[in-house]
PDB file of C-alpha atoms in Angstrom:
ATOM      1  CA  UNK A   1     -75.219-123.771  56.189  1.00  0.00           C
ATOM      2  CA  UNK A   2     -78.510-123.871  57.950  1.00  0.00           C
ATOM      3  CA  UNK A   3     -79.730-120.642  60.051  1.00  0.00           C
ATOM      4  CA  UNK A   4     -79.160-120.646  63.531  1.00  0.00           C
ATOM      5  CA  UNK A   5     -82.307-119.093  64.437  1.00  0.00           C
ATOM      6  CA  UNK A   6     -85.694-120.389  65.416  1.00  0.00           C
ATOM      7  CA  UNK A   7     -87.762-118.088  63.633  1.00  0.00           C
ATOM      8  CA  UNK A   8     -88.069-115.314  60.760  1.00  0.00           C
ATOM      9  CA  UNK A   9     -88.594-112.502  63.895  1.00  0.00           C
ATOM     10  CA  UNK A  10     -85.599-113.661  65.805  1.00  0.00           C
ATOM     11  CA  UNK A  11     -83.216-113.604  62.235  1.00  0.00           C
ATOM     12  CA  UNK A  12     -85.297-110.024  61.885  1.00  0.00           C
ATOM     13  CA  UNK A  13     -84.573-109.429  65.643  1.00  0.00           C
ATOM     14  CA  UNK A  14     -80.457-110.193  65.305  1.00  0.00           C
ATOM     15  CA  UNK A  15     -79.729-108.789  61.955  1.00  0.00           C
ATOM     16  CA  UNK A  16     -81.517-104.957  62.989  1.00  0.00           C
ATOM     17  CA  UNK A  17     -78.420-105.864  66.014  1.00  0.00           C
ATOM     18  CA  UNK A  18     -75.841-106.251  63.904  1.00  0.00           C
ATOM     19  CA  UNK A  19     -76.918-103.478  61.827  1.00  0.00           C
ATOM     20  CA  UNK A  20     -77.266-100.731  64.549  1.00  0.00           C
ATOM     21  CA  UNK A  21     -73.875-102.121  65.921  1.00  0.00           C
ATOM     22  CA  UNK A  22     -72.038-101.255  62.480  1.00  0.00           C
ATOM     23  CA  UNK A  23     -73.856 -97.775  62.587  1.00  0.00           C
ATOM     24  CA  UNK A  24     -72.031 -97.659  66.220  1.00  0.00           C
ATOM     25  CA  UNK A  25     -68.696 -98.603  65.291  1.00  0.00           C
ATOM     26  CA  UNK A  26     -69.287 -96.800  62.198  1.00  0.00           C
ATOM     27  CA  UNK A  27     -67.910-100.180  59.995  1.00  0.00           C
ATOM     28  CA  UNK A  28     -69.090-101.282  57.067  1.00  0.00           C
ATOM     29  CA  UNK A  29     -72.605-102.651  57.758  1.00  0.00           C
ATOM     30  CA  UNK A  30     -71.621-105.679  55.322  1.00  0.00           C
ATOM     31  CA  UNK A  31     -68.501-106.590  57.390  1.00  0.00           C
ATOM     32  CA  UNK A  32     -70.399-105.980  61.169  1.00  0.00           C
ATOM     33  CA  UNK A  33     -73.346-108.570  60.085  1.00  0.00           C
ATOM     34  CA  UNK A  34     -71.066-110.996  58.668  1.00  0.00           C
ATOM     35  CA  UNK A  35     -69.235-110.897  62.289  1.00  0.00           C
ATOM     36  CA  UNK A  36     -72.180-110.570  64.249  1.00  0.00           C
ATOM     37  CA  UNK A  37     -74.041-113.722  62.382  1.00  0.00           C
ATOM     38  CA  UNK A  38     -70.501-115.625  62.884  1.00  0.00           C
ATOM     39  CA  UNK A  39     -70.489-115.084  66.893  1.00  0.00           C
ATOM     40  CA  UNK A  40     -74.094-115.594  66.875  1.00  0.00           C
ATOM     41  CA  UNK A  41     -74.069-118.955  65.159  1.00  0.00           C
ATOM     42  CA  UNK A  42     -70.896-120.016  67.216  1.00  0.00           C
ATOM     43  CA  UNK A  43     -72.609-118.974  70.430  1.00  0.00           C
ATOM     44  CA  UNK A  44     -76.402-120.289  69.784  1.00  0.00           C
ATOM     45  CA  UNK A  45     -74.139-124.040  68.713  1.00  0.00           C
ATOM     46  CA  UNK A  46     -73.497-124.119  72.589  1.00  0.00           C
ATOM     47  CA  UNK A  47     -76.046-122.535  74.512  1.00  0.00           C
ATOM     48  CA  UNK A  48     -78.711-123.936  76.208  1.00  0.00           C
ATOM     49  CA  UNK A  49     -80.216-120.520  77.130  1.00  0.00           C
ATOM     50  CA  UNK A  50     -80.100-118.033  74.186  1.00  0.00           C
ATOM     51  CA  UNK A  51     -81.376-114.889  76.255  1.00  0.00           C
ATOM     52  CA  UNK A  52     -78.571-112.824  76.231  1.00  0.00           C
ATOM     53  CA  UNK A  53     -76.896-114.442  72.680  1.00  0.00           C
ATOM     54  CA  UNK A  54     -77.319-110.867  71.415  1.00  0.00           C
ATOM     55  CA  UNK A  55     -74.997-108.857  73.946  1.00  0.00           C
ATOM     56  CA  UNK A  56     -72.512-111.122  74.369  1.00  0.00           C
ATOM     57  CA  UNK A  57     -72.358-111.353  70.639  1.00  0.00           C
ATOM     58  CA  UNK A  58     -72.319-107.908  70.365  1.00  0.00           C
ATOM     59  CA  UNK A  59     -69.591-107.574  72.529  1.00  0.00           C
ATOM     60  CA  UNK A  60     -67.518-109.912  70.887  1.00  0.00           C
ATOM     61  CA  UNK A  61     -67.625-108.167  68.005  1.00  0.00           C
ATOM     62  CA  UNK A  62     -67.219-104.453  69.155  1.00  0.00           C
ATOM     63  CA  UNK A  63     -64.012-106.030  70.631  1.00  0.00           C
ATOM     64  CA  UNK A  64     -62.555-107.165  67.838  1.00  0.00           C
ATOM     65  CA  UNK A  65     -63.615-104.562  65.581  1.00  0.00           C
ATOM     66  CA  UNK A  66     -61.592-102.304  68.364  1.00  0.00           C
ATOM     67  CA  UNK A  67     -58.584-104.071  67.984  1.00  0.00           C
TER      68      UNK A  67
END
């Protein structure tokens, strides 16, 4: 699979996301960045703006590690 990201600093930028986020939910930091690059990946495939790529794919997965 090739990375969804433009640069070294924005893969940097979304995986210190995804790790803060497990810290929040208090998951498995393993199983939140595996989610978090998922949504990301799924969400940057469609957008034309990535600017807020990060919270909505941070949302995604707070919701469905609520559920």
């Amino acid at each position: 699979m090739t990375s969804p990201y433009n640069s070294e600093a924005e893969r940097a930028l979304h995986h210190s996301q995804a790790i803060s986020l497990a810290k929040e939910l208090g998951a498995p930091e393993s199983l939140v960045i595996s989610a978090y690059e998922r949504e990301v990946a799924r969400l940057i495939a469609d957008a034309r703006i990535r600017d807020f790529v990060s919270v909505i794919a941070a949302k995604q997965v707070k919701d469905s590690f609520r559920r």
